[in-house]
Coordinates of C-alpha atoms in Angstrom, one line a residue:
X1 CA 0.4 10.3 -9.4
X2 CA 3.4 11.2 -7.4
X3 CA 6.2 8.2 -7.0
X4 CA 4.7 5.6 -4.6
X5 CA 6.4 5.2 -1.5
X6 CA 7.6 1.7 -0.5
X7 CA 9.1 0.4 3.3
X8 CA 10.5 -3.4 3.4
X9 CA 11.2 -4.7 6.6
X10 CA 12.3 -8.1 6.3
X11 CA 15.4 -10.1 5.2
X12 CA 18.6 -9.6 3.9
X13 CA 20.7 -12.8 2.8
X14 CA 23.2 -13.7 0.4
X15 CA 22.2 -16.9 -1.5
X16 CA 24.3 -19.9 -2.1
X17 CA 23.2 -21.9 -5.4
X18 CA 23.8 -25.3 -7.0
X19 CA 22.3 -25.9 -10.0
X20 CA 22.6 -29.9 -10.4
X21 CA 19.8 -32.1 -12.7
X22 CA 18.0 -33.0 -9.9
X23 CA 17.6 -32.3 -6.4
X24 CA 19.0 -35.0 -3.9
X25 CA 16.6 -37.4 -1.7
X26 CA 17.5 -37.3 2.0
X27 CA 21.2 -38.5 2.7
X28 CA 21.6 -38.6 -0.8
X29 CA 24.9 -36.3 -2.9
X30 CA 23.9 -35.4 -6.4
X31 CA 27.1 -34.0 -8.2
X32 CA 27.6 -32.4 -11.6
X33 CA 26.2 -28.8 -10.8
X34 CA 27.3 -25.7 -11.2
X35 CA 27.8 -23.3 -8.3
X36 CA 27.2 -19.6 -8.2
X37 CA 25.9 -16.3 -5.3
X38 CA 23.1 -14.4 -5.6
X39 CA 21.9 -11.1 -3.5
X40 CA 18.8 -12.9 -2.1
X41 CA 16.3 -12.8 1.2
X42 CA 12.7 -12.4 1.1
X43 CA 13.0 -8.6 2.2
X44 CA 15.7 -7.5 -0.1
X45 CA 14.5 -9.6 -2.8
X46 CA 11.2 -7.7 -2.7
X47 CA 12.9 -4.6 -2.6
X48 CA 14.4 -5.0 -5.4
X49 CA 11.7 -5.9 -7.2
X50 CA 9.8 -2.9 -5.9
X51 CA 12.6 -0.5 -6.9
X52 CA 12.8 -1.9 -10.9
X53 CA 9.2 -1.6 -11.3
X54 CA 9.5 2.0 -10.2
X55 CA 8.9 3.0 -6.5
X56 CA 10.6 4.9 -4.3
X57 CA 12.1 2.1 -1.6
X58 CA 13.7 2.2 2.1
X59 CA 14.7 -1.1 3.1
X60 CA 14.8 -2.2 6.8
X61 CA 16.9 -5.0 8.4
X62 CA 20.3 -5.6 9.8
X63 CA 23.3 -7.9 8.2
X64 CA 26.8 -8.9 9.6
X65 CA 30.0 -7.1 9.6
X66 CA 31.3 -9.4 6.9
X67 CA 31.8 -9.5 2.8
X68 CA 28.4 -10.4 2.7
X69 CA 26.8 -8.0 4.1
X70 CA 28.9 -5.3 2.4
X71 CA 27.8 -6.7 -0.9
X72 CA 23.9 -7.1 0.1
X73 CA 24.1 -3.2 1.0
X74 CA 26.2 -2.1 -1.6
X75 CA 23.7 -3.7 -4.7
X76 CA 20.7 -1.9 -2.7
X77 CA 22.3 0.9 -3.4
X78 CA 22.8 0.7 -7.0
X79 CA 18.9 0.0 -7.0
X80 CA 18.4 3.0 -5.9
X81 CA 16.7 2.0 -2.6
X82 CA 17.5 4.0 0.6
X83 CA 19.7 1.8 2.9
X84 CA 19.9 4.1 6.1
X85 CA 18.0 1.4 8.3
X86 CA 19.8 -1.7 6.9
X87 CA 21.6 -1.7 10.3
X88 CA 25.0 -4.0 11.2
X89 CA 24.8 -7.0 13.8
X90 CA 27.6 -6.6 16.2
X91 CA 28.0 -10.0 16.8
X92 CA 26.1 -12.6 14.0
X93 CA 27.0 -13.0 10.7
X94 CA 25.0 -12.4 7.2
X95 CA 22.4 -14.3 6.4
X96 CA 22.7 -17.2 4.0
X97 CA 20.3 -19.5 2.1
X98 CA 21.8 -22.2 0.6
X99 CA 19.8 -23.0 -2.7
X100 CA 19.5 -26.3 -4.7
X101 CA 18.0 -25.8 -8.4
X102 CA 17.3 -28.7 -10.7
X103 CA 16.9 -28.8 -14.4
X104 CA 12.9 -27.6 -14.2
X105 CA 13.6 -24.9 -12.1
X106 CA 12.2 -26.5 -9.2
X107 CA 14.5 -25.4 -5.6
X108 CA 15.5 -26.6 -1.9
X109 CA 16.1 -24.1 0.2
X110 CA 17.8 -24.1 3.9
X111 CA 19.0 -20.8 5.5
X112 CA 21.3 -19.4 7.8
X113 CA 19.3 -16.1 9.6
X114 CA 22.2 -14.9 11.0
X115 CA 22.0 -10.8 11.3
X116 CA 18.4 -11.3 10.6
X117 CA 17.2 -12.2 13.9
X118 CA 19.1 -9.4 15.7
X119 CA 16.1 -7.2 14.1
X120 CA 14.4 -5.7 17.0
X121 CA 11.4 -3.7 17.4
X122 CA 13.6 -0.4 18.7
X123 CA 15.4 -0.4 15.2
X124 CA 11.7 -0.4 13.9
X125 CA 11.3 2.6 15.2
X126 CA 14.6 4.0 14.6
X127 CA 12.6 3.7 11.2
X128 CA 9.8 5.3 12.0
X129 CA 9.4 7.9 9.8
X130 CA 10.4 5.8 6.4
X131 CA 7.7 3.5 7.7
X132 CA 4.8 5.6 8.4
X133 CA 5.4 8.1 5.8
X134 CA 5.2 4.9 3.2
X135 CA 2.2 4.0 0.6
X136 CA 3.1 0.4 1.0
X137 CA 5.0 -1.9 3.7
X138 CA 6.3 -5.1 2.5
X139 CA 6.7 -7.6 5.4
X140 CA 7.3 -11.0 5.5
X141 CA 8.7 -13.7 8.4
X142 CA 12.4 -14.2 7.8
X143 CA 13.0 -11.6 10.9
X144 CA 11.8 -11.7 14.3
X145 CA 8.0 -11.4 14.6
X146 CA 7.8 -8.8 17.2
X147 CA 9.5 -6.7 14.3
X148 CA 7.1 -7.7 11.9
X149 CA 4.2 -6.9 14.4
X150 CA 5.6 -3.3 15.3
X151 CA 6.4 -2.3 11.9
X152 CA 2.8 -3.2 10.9
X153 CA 1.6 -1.2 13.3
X154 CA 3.2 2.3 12.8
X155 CA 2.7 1.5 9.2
X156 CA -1.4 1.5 9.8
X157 CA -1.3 4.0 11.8
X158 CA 0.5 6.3 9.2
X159 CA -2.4 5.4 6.3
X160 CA 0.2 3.1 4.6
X161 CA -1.2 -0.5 3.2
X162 CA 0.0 -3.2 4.9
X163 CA 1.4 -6.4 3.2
X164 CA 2.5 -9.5 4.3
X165 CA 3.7 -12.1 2.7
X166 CA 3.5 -14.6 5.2
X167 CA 6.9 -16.7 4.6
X168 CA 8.2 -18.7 6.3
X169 CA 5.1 -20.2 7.6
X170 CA 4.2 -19.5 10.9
X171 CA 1.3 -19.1 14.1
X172 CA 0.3 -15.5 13.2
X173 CA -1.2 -12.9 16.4
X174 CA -4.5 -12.1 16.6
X175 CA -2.5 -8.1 16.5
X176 CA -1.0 -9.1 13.7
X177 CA -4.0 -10.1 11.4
X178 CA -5.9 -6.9 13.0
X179 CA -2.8 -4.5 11.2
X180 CA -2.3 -6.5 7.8
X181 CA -4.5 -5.2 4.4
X182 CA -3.0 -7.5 2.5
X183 CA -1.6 -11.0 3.2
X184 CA -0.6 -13.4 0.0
X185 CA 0.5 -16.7 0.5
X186 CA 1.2 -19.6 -1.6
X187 CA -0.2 -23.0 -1.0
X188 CA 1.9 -24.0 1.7
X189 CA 1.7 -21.2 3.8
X190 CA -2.3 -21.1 3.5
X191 CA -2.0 -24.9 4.2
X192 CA -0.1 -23.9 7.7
X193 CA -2.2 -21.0 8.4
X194 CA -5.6 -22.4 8.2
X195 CA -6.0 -26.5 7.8
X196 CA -6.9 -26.2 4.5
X197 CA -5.1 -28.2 1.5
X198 CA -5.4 -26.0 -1.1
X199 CA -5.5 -28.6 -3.9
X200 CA -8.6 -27.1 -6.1
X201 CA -9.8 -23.7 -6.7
X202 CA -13.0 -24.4 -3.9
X203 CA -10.6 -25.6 -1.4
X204 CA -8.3 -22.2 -2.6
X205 CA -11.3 -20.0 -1.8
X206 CA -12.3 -21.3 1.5
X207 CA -8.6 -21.0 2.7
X208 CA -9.0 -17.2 1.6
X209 CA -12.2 -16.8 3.5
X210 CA -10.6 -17.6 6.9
X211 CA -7.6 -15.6 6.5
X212 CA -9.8 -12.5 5.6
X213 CA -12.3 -13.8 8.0
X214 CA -9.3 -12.7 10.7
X215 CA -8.9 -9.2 9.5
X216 CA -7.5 -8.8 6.1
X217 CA -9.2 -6.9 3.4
X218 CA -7.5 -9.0 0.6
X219 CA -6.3 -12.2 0.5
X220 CA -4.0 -13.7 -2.8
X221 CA -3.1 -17.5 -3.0
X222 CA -0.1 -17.8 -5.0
X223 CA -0.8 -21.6 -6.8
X224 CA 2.5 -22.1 -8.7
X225 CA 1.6 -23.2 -12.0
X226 CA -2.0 -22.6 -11.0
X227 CA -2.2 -19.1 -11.1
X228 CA -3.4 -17.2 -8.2
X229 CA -6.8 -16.8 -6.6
X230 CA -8.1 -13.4 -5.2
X231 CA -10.4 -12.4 -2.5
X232 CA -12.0 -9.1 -0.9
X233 CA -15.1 -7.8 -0.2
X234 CA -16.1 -6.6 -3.7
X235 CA -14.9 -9.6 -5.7
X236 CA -13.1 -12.8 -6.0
X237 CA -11.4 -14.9 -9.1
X238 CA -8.3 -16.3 -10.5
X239 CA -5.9 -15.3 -12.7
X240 CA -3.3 -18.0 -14.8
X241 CA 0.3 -18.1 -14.9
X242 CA 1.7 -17.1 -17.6
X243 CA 2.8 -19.2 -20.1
X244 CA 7.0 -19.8 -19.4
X245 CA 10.2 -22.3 -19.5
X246 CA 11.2 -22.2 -16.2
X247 CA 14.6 -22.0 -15.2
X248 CA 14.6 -20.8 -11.5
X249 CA 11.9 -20.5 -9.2
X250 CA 13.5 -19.0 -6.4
X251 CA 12.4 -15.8 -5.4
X252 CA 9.6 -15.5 -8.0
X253 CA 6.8 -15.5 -4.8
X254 CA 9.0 -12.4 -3.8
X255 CA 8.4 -10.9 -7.3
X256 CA 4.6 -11.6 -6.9
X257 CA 4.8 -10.1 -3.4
X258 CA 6.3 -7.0 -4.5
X259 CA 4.8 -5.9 -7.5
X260 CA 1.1 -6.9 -5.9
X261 CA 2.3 -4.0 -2.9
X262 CA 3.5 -1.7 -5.9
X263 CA 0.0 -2.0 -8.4
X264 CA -2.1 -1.7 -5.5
X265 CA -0.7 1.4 -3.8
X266 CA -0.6 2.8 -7.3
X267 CA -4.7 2.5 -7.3
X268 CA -5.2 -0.6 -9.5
X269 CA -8.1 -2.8 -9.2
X270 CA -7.1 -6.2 -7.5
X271 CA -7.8 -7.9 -10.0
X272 CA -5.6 -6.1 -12.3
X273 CA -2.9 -6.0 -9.7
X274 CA -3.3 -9.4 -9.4
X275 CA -2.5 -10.2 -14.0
X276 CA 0.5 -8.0 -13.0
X277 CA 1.9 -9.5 -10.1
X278 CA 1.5 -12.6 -12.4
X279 CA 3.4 -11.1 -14.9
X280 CA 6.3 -9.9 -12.9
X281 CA 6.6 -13.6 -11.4
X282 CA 6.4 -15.1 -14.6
X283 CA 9.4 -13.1 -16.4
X284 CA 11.5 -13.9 -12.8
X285 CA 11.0 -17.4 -13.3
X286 CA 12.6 -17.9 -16.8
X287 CA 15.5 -16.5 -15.1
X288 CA 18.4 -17.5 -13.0
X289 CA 18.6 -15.9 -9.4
X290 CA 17.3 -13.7 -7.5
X291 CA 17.3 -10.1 -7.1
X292 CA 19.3 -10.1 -10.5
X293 CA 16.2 -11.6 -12.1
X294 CA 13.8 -9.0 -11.3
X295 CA 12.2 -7.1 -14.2
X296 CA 11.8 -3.6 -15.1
X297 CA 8.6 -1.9 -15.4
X298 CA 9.2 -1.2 -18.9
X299 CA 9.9 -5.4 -19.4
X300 CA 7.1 -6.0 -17.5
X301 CA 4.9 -3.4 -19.6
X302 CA 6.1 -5.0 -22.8
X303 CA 5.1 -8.6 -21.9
X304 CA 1.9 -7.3 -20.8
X305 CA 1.1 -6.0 -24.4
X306 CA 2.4 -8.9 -25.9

């Protein structure tokens, strides 16, 4: 088939990490890490990952008139992804996510939105065309949900699937549910959305069966170590992790995010998109950061036959 399309609207931050041995209680200092900065954001980190698995990508969002910003555009661009609607916030700065990783990969994260939340429905549709000519919009909550809800909506009404990955947790619209094919969560963001601790695969499913019982087709519960659990109307199961030492977890529900979009605007069954979302998240894990961690399609085909 012909290149698949992909549209992110969402996020663009730079991310600020300490790695130390373990994450600090509250009003606690934990010295002895090491500091580095990594492209990041849920949007751009998902647009990445789109991109090295082999799509053709626009990205969507604004970031500050600052070195930050310059740099967030400028690695987009050696991606490969189309950066004409990553517009400039007169006024707010970058955003930033400051990132504490311990020695089992485990993070803390706290962000900065910045430029983020100057994304308005009018630059949406400034976008327009990127978005409804798309096979697959990626969407999550790090920019203003009246985006989120327009951009869903001339994505539907162009034929494109619509996925969310809803993150940070939040009240979702009735509107919003109605446009959305495909939301994934992990457990706390299911835990938010519908009551339901996800703490066993039964409790997993019945969190899936409300959010597809509000509009939906598919619904995929990211469950950390876990695996993942998969709903629609033709079937339902879980699929493992897989199998790694993990370094750095940050950004590896991005990975999942994107590469589910990418399998299943490429035709793949869900449960097959699912094993190579999996698989994408895994290899991002054993690595450090964020966008820079994101595997190629020919990695990701490789660990696959392994």
């Amino acid at each position: 088939m012909d290149m698949v399309r992909v549209c992110v609207v969402g996020s663009l931050n730079m991310d600020l990490v300490v790695r130390a041995p373990r994450l600090p209680q509250v009003g606690e200092t934990v010295s002895g890490g090491t500091f580095a900065t990594f492209p990041g954001g849920k949007g751009v980190n998902q647009a990445v990952a789109a991109a090295r698995l082999g799509t053709q990508v626009t990205m969507v969002g604004r970031v500050g008139q600052d070195a930050f910003g310059r740099q967030l555009v400028d690695g987009l661009r050696r991606d490969g992804i189309d950066v004409t609607h990553v517009r400039t916030a007169p006024v707010a700065a970058t955003g930033v996510a400051f990132i504490g990783v311990d020695d089992r990969g485990r993070n803390m994260i706290l962000v900065a939105p910045g430029g983020n939340l100057g994304l308005e429905p009018a630059d949406v549709d400034e976008a327009r065309s990127a978005i409804a000519g798309a096979h697959v919009l990626l969407l999550q909550l790090e920019v203003p949900l009246d985006a989120v809800v327009r951009a869903a909506a001339l994505a539907k009404a162009g034929g494109a699937l619509v996925c969310l990955d809803p993150a940070p947790a939040a009240p979702l619209p009735e509107k919003l549910y109605a446009q959305v094919d495909v939301i994934n969560s992990n457990e706390i963001e299911a835990h938010a959305l519908t009551g339901v601790e996800v703490g066993s695969m039964p409790a997993a499913e019945q969190a899936a069966r409300i959010l597809r019982g509000r509009g939906p087709g598919i619904v995929v519960l990211k469950l950390g170590a876990r695996g993942a659990f998969y709903l629609s109307a033709e079937s339902a199961g879980h699929v493992p992790t897989v199998p790694v030492a993990p370094v750095d977890t940050t950004a590896a529900g991005d990975a999942f995010a994107a590469a589910l979009g990418v399998a299943l605007g490429e035709g793949t069954p869900l449960a097959g998109a699912v094993r190579f979302a999996t698989q994408v998240a895994g290899i991002k894990v054993a690595r450090m950061g964020a966008q820079g961690s994101m595997p190629t399609r020919a990695e990701v085909e490789e660990a696959m036959q392994r």
